[in-house]
Every structure is written in C-alpha cells, then in structure tokens.
Coordinates of C-alpha atoms in Angstrom, one line a residue:
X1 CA 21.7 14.1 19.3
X2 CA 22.3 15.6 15.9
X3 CA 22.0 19.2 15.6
X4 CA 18.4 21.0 14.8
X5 CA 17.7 24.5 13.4
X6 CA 19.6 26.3 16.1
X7 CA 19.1 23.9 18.5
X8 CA 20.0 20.4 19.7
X9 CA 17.8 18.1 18.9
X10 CA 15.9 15.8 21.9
X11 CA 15.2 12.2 21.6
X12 CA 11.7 13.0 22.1
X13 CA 12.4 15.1 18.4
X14 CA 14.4 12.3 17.2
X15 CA 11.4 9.8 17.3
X16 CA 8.9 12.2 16.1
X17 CA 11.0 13.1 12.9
X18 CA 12.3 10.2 11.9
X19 CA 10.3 8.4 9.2
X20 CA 10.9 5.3 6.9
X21 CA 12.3 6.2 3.3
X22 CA 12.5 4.0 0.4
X23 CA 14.1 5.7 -2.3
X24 CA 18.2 6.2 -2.0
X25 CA 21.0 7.9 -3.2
X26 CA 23.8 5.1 -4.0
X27 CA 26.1 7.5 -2.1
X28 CA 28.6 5.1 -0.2
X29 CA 27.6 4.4 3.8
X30 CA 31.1 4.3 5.3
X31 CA 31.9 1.6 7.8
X32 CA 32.4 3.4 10.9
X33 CA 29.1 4.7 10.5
X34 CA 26.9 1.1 10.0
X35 CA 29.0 0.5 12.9
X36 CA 27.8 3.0 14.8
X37 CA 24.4 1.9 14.0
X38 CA 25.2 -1.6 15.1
X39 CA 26.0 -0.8 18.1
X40 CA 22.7 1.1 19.2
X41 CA 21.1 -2.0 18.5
X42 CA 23.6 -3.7 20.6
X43 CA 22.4 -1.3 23.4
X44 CA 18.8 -2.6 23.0
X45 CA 17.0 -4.6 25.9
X46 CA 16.9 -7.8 25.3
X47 CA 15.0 -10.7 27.4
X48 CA 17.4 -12.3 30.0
X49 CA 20.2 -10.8 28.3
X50 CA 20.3 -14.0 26.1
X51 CA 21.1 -11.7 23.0
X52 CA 19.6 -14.2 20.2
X53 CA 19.8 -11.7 17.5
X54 CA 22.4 -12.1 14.6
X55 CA 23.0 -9.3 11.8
X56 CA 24.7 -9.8 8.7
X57 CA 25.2 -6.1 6.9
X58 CA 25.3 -6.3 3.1
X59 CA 26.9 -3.9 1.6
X60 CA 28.5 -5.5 -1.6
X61 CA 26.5 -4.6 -5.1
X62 CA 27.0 -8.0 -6.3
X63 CA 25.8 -9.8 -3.4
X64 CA 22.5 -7.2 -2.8
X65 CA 21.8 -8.1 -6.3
X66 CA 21.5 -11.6 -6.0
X67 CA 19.8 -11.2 -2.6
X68 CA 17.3 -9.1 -4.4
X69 CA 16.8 -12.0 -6.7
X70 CA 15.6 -14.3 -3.9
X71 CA 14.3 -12.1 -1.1
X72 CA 13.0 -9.0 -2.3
X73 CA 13.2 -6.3 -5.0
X74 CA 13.4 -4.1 -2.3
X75 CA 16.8 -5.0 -1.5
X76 CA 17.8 -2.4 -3.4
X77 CA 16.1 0.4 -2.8
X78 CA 19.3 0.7 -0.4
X79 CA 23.1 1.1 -0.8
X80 CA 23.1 -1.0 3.1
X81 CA 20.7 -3.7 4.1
X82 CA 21.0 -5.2 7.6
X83 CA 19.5 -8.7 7.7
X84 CA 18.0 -9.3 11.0
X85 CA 17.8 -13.4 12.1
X86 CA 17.7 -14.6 15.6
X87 CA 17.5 -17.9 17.1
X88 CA 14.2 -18.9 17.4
X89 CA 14.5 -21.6 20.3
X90 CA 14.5 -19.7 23.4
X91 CA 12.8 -17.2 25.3
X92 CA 9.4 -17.7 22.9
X93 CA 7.0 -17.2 25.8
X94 CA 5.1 -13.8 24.4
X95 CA 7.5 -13.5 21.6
X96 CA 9.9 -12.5 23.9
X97 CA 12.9 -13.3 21.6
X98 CA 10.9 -11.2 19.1
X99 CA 10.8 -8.2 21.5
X100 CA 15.0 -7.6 21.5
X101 CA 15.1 -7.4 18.0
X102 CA 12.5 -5.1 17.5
X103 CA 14.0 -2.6 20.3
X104 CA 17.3 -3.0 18.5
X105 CA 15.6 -1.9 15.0
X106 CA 14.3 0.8 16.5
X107 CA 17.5 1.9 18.0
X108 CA 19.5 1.3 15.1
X109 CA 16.7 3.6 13.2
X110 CA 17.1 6.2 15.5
X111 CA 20.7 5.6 14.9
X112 CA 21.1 6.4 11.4
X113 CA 18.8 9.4 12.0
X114 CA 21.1 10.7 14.2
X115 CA 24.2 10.1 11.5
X116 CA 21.8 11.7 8.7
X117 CA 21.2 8.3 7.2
X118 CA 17.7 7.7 6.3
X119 CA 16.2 3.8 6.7
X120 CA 13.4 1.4 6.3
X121 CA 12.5 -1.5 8.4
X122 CA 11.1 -4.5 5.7
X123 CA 9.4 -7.5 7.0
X124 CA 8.1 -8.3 3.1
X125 CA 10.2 -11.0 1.8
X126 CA 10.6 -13.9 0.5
X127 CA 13.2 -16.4 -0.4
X128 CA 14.1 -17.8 3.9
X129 CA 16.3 -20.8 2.8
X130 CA 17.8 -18.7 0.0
X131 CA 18.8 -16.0 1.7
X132 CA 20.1 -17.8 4.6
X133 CA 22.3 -20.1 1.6
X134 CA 23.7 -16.7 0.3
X135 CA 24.7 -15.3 3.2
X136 CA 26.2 -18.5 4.7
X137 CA 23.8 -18.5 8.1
X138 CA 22.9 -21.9 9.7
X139 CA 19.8 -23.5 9.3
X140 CA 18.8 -22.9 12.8
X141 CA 18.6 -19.2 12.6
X142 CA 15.4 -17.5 11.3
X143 CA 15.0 -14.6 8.9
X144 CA 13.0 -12.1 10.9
X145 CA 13.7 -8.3 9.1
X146 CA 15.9 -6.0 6.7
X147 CA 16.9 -2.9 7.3
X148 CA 17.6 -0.5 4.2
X149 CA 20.3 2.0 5.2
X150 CA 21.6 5.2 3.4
X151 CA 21.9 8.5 2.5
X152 CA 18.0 9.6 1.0
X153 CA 17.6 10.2 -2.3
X154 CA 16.1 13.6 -1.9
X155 CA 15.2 15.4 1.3
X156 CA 12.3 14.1 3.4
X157 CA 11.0 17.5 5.2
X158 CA 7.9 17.2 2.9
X159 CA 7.0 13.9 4.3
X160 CA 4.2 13.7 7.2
X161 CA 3.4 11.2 9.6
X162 CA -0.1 10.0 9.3
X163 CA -1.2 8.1 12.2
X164 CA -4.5 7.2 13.9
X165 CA -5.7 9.4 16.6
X166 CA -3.3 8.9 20.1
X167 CA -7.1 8.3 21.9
X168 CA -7.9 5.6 19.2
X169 CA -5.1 3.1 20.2
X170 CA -4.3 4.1 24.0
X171 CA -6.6 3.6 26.7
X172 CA -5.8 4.3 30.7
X173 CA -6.9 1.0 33.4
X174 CA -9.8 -0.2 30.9
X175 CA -9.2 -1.5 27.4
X176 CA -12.4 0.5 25.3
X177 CA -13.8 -2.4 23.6
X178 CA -16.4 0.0 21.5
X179 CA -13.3 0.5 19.0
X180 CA -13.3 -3.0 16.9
X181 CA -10.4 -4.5 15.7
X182 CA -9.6 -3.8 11.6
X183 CA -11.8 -7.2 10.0
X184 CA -9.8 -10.0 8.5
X185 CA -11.8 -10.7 5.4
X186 CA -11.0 -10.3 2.3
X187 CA -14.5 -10.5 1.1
X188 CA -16.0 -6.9 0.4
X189 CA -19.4 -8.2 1.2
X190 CA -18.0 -8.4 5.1
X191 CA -17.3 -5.2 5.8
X192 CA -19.3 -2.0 6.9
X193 CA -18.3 1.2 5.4
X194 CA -16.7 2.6 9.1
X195 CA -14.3 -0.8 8.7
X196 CA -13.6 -0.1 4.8
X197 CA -12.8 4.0 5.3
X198 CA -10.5 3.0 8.6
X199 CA -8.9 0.4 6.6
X200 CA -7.9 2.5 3.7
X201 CA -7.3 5.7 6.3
X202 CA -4.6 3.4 7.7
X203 CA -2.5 2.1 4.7
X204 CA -3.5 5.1 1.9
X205 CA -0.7 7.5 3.7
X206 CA 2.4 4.6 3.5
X207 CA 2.1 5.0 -0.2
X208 CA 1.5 8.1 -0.6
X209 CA 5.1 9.2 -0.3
X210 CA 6.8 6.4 -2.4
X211 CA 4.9 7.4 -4.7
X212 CA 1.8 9.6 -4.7
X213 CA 0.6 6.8 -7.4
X214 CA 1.0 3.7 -5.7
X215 CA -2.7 2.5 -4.8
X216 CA -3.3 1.1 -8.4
X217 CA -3.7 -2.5 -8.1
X218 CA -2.6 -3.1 -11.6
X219 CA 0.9 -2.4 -14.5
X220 CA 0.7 1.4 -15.2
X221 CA 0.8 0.0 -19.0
X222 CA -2.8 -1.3 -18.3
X223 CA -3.9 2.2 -17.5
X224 CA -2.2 3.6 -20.2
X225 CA -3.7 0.7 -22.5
X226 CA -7.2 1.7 -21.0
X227 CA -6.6 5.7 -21.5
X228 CA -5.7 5.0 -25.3
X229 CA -9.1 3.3 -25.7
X230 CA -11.3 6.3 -23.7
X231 CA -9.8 9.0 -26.0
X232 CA -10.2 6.8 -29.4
X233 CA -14.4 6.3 -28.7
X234 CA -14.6 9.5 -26.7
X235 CA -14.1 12.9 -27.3
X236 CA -12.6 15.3 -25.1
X237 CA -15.4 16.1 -22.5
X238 CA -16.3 19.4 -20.6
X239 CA -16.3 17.8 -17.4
X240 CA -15.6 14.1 -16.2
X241 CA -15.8 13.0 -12.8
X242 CA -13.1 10.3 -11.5
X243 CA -15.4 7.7 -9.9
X244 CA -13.8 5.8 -6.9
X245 CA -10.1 7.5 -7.8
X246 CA -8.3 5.5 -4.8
X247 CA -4.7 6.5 -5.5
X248 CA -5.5 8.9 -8.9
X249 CA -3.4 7.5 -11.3
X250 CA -6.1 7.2 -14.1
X251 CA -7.0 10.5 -13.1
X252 CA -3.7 11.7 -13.7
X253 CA -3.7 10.3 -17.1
X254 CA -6.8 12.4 -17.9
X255 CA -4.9 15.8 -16.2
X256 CA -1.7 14.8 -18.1
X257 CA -3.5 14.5 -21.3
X258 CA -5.5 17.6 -20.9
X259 CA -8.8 15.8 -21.7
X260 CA -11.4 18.0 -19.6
X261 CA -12.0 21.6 -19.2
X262 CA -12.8 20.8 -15.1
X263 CA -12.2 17.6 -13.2
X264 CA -13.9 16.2 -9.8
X265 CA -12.7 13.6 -8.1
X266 CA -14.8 10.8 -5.8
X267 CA -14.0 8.7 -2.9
X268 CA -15.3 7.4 0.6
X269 CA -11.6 7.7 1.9
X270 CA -11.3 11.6 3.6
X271 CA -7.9 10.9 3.4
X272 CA -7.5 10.3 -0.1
X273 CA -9.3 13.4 -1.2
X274 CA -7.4 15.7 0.8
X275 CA -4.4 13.9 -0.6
X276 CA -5.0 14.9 -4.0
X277 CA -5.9 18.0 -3.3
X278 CA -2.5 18.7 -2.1
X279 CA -1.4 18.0 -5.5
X280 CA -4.0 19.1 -8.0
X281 CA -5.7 22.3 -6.4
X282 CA -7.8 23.3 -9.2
X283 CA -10.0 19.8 -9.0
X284 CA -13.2 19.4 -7.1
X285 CA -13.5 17.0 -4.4
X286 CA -16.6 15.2 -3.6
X287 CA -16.5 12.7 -0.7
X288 CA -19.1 9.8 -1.5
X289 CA -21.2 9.4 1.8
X290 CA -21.8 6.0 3.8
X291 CA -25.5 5.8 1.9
X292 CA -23.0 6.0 -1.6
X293 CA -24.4 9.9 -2.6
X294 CA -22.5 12.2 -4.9
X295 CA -24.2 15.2 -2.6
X296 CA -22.1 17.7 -3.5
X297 CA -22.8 17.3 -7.1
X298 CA -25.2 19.1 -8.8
X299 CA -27.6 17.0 -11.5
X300 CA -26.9 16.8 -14.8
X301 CA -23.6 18.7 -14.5
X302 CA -21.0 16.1 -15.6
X303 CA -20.2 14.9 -19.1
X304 CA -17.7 11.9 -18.4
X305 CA -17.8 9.8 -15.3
X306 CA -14.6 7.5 -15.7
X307 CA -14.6 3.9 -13.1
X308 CA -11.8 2.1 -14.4
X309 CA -11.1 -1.1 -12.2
X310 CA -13.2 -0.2 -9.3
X311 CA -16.2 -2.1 -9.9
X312 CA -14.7 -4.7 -7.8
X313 CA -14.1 -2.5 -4.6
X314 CA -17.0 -0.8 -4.4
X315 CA -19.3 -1.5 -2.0
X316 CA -23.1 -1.0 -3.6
X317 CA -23.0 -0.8 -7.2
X318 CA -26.4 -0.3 -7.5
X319 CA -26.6 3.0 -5.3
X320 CA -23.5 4.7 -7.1
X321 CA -24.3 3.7 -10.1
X322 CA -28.1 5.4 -9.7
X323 CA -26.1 8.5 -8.6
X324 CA -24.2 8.6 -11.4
X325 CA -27.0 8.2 -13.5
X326 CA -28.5 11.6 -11.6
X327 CA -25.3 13.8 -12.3
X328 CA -24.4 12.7 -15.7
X329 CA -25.7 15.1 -18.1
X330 CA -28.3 13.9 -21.2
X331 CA -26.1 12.1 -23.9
X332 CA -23.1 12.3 -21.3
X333 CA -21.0 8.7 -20.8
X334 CA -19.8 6.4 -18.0
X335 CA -17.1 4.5 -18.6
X336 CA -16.6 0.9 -16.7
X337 CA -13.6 -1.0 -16.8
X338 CA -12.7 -4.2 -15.3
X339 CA -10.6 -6.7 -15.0
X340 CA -12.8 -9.8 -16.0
X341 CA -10.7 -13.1 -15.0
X342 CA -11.4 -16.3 -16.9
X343 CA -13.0 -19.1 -14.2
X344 CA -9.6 -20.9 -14.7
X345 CA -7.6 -18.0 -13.3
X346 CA -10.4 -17.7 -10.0
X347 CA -9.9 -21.3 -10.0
X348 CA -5.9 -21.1 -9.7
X349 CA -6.0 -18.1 -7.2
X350 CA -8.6 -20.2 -4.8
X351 CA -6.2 -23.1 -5.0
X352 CA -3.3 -21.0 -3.9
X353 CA -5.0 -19.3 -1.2
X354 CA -6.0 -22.9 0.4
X355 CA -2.5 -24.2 -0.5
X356 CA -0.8 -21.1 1.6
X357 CA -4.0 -21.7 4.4
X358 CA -3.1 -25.5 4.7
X359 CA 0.7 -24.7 5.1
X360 CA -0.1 -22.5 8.0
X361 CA 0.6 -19.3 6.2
X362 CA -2.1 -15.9 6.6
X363 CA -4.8 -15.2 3.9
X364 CA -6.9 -12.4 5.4
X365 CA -7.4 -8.9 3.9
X366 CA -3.8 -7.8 3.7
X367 CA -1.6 -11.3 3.8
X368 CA -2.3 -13.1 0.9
X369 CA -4.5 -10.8 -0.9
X370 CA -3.3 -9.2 -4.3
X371 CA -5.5 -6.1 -3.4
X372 CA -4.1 -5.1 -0.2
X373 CA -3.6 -1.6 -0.9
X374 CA -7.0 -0.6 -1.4
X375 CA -8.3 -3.6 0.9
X376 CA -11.2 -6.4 0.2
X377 CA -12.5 -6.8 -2.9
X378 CA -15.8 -9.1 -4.6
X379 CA -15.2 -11.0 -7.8
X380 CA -17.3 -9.5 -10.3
X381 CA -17.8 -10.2 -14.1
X382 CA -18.4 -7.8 -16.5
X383 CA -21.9 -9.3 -17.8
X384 CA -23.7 -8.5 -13.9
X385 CA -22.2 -5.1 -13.9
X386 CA -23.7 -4.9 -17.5
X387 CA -27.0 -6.0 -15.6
X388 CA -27.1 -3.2 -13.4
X389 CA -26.6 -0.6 -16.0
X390 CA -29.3 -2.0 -18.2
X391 CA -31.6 -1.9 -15.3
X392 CA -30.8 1.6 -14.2
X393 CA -31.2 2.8 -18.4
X394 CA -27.8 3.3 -19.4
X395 CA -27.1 2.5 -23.1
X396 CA -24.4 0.0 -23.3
X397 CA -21.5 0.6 -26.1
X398 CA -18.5 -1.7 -26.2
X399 CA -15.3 -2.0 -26.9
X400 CA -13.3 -5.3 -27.7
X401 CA -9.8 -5.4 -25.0
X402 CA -7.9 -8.7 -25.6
X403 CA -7.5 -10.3 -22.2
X404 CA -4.0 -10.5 -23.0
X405 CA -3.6 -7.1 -23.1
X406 CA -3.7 -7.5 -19.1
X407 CA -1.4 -8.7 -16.7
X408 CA -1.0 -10.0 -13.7
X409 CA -1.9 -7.5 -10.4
X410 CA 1.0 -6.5 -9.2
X411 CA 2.7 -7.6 -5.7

C-alpha cells in the first residue's frame, strides 16, 4: 500500500481514509495507471465467476462532454469516468449480478487511492439509451454506475467521514427492530421529529464538503434576489437570528454583507449547527428543541429573525412562529419568504410524480423529490402562513416579488 507519514499504510487505513471527491484537477490520468485500477476490479468476487460486468473508460474531452450532455453534469467533474454496465440476465437471484460490480467499485476506489488518484462512485444519471448510443454498447447491457477518476483538485485531509453510529446499523444474532427504518414519505406531515433530524443527520455531511453551501433547494440568484429586497425595506439590524438556516447560505449573504452587529443561527439538525460553527465561530448557535423552543434565547433580544424558504420544511409553524414572536424585540421584524407555486405548477409536478410512479420508477422522500437535500416538505401558500402571523399579532408589511423572478428548484 502507498506510503503514510513514516509508515506504510494498511488496508484497514486505506478504507478508512479514502473518501469520494467531486471536484478535480484536469491534470492528465495516464493509462497505465486507469489500468491499474481496472484490474483491481478485475480481482473483485464475482458470483459463479460469470464476470457480467463491462467497463468503458472515457477519457476523451470531446466524448465526456457530450456524455455530460445526456447522462449527467457530473461527468465532468472528472478528467476519467469509468462507466459501469453489466448484463442483467443472469445470476439476478438477490442481485447477485449487482453484488460483483459493486466489490469491483470498491476495489477500483481503493485502487486509485492507493495511485493518489482521488474518485467518486455516481449512481445519479440519466440519459440509459443515450449513453449506451455514444459509447457504442449493445442494447442488452444495462447502465449500472460511473466512476469519476483523477488527481483532486485540492487536498482532501480536511475532509471527515460522517457516519451513523457503528451500534446503529450492526447488530450481533438478533436484528434490533427498536431502530426504524428512514420513512419514505415525502409529505412533512408523516414524519416525527426523531425521523426528520436522522434524516437530515444522514445526508447534511455529503454536501457539506462539495460545497459547505449546498443544502439550498433553490438558484443562488434567488437568494441574492431575496437579500437585495431585505436590505432595501430593512435597515441594518443589531441582531438577526437565521431561522431554520439548513445549509446557511442566506446567512452567509447577511455575514458577507455585514448587516448585523451579532448573528445566531437556528436548527433542529445537531449536525448542522456544529457545521457552521466550524466555519463562523463568532455566531451563536441555538438548537430548536423537539417541542420547536428557541430556549437558549433570551426574550426580546433579537431585532431581525430572517426564514427565507423554510416555511415549507418546518414542521409546526404555529409553535416557532409563537417563539419568535417571544424573542423578537418591540418594533423588531420577521421576515418570511416563500416560494408560492401557482395551482398549475402543483398540478404539473403531481402529474409527473404519477407519470414516474405508473412507469415503475421511485417517488419517496429522496427519489423523485426536488427537496431531497433537506428531506420532506408540505405545500404551503403564502396567504395561510399570513394567517398564522395575523393570529399570533405580527403586523404584516409586503413587498411585491414577480413570480418570474424565481426559477425552477434545482436537481
């Protein structure tokens, strides 16, 4: 194995350092060494020794960009992609087929490790029949994975492994039923607030390091769009508190822009807190508690509470809002934004959901839902959160944003 700090490094090191990396030098991957790779996946078990996988390495600029055009913008994230097909006619008891390739991805992972190549194993695609007419494979074969190879962009020693506890997911001679399996809905209104924090505890980190701001459901231009407005009807404030801040990009906006004298942010997610703490050590923290309190938050002490698109991924308006109410100070302002879809748009997303369902394709929480970053969601329109601010006192002020002005939410 490749050489550590002063010592050789053990496979058992191997597999706890390697980690999945999505941003690239465009420094050249010689031959000899995807061949290398290649053949640690040829190594791999397979079932009956049938050896059903096929790989086609892309390594041409030209042809990644058109592959990028049909499969996946991720294509080019690497100099190297490996497309992974097998033959799907044998050996499909259990997935067995399934199985080989996986345990050569792995070993080709390890591979590249080893060669001081970085990689990333993609299963999010699209584009089957395209890809398969680009790269000349018959229709017989099925698309099953890419792998991105190359030399990382910058170094990866900062990154961290964030997995759930060992005794969460392992169990000796009884299988601990008391854990429940992550719930399938995409309807908000389904899940408990354990299932909602141990969804976002699993997915928050895999973000995290493309890019600490990669939670936000919708075009960075919205936010910036929705920061101009803020600072044109409200002046700077002595303190504003981030309501809900997910992944903290809005929050960054307000840091970047200087716009309070001190900052708190609030989330149900551990996880995310401690995240951006890492990363802005002079703001507070206040973890928002299964009942939806703001307890370590004094009353009356904050001048701005910003909630811009949350509404709809928030469990009990009604609760946080009444909180907010108690901390804001007299005269101080929250400010809602939302995304408010036209019944024609709801309309078009319901009809694609059932067309995906009827073809046999997953629409749960995470396959088919726009939102899967931050998890379910509850369609919400701006006149019933208007509703529960009326009813808890708040004096409404608003502000005219063309529909236009926002897109689509992104993949």
């Amino acid at each position: 194995m490749r050489q550590g700090q002063g010592h050789q490094v053990t496979p058992f090191e191997a597999i706890e350092q390697r980690m999945s990396i999505r941003t690239f030098s465009e420094r050249v991957v010689d031959r000899a060494s995807i061949d290398k790779i290649l053949r640690a996946g040829w190594h791999a078990p397979c079932s009956c020794n049938l050896q059903l996988m096929r790989y086609v390495v892309v390594d041409d600029p030209e042809l990644r960009a058109r592959l990028a055009k049909v499969a996946s913008k991720k294509v080019l994230w690497a100099p190297v992609n490996i497309f992974f097909f097998i033959d799907p006619r044998f050996n499909t008891k259990r997935y067995a087929n399934i199985m080989g390739l996986g345990a050569a991805m792995q070993n080709m992972a390890l591979a590249a490790h080893e060669l001081g190549l970085a990689s990333c194993p993609m299963a999010g695609f699209e584009g089957d029949d395209d890809i398969k007419a680009v790269l000349g494979v018959p229709e017989l074969y099925e698309a099953i994975l890419i792998l991105g190879v190359g030399y990382p962009e910058t170094a990866s020693t900062d990154k961290k492994r964030v997995r759930l506890p060992l005794s969460r997911v392992a169990d000796y001679n009884h299988f601990d039923a008391t854990r429940p399996p992550l719930n399938d809905s995409a309807d908000l209104g389904q899940w408990s607030m354990d299932q909602l924090i141990d969804y976002r505890d699993r997915i928050a980190p895999v973000y995290r390091y493309q890019d600490r701001f990669a939670l936000q459901s919708f075009n960075k231009k919205i936010y910036a769009h929705i920061f101009s407005e803020l600072a044109s009807k409200t002046p700077d404030a002595d303190s504003v508190l981030d309501l809900g801040t997910h992944d903290g990009y809005f929050f960054k906006l307000l840091k970047d822009n200087d716009f309070a004298n001190d900052y708190t942010i609030a989330d149900y997610v551990p996880y995310t807190l401690s995240s951006l703490a890492e990363l802005y050590p002079d703001t507070e923290t206040c973890l928002i508690s299964p009942e939806h309190g703001l307890n370590s938050i004094s009353d009356a002490s904050v001048s701005l509470v910003t909630c811009v698109h949350k509404v709809q991924f928030m469990p009990d308006l009604d609760a946080i809002f009444s909180e907010v109410y108690r901390v804001l100070a007299p005269g101080g302002t929250l400010f809602v934004t939302l995304p408010e879809r036209s019944g024609w748009q709801v309309l078009q997303e319901w009809v694609a959901r059932t067309w995906r369902r009827w073809r046999g394709a997953q629409v749960n929480v995470y396959d088919g839902n726009p939102f899967y970053k931050i998890g379910p969601f509850r369609e919400i329109s701006a006149r019933s959160v208007s509703k529960k601010l009326d009813a808890l006192r708040f004096r409404a002020m608003s502000a005219e944003v063309k529909r236009a002005d926002y897109g689509a939410p992104q993949p």
